[in-house]
Steps between C-alpha positions, in 0.01 A plus 500: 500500500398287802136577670535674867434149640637163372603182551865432390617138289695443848205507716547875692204699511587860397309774661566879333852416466537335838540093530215461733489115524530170319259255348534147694248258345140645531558743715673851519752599769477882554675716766220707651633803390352466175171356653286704221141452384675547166703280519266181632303573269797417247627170680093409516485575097824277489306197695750556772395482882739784687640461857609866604830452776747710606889512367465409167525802314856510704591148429440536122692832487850368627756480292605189610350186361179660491398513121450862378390624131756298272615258717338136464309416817561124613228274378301459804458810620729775670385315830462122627235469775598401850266333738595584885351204696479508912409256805118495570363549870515073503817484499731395799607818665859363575558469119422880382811745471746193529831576279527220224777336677308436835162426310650208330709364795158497731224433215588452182474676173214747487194352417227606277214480715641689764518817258179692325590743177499865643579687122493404157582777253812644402699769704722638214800316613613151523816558712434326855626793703282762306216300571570501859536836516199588323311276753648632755514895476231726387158378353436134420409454149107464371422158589721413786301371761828407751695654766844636431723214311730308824672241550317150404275653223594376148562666173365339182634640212304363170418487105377255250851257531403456920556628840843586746419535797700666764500494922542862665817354711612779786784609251396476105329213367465146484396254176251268606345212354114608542175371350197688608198301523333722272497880413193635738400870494709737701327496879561716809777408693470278788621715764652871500873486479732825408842316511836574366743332298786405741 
């Protein structure tokens, strides 16, 4: 018989019964619903650091694509991080909340030092338009330091093999070819913006 709490071959971290997270390198990602002394205590024992966020317990417990008991999770994890990266205060007013079409016509492909790196983490999805809506309705996720996602910000989706990264157009998405200068540590957003997706 398995103990209460344990850490299954495929990564999940299994709570009473309940998947309650996934192991992703060093570090355990837990929905807070199972934020237990208990159960950091067991992640601590295991050498594993745990980041508590919401929607995971939900993610995990789908039935589709989701591992559950029996069914092999994919190698790296139910869930690929995402960076969201936005324009900083320094950047020319005029280019913010341009659609992709009109941003390239008047300057150019987006450029790296125009944007700063708002979220790193995972949001228990990598399709583009649940990630807009969970940046856009109800709570932001632990760690987001932006304003609502809107037109011009850009959606990094990464693992080990490298980055896609993808412009919030006014309808869906663009591809872009984007190389941030370097990854800095999520920072307040330059100005507050609550815009929609057109």
């Amino acid at each position: 018989m398995q103990q209460d709490i344990h850490i299954c071959p495929d990564k999940r971290i299994v709570f009473y019964g309940n998947v309650a997270g996934y192991v992703n390198g060093g570090e355990a990602v837990v929905d807070r619903l199972f934020q237990r002394d208990e159960l950091s205590l067991f992640l601590a024992g295991q050498g594993l650091v745990p980041r508590w966020e919401e929607g995971i317990y939900a993610a995990l417990s789908q039935t589709s694509g989701i591992p559950m008991e029996g069914r092999a999770a994919p190698a790296a994890g139910p869930f690929q991080p995402i960076r969201i990266w936005q324009m900083g205060i320094d950047t020319d007013p005029l280019v913010r909340f341009l659609d992709y079409e009109a941003r390239v016509a008047k300057y150019g492909l987006p450029k790296s030092e125009e944007y700063h790196c708002v979220f790193d983490g995972p949001l228990g999805t990598e399709d583009l338009e649940e990630i807009y809506e969970k940046l856009n309705d109800g709570p932001k996720p632990e760690g987001y330091s932006g304003y609502s996602l809107s037109v011009s910000d850009i959606v990094e989706l990464y693992d080990a093999q490298g980055s896609r990264f993808y412009y919030v157009d006014s309808l869906g998405f663009q591809s872009v070819p984007f190389q941030p200068q370097q990854v800095r540590a999520p920072v307040e957003p330059a100005l507050s913006r609550d815009v929609g997706h057109f």
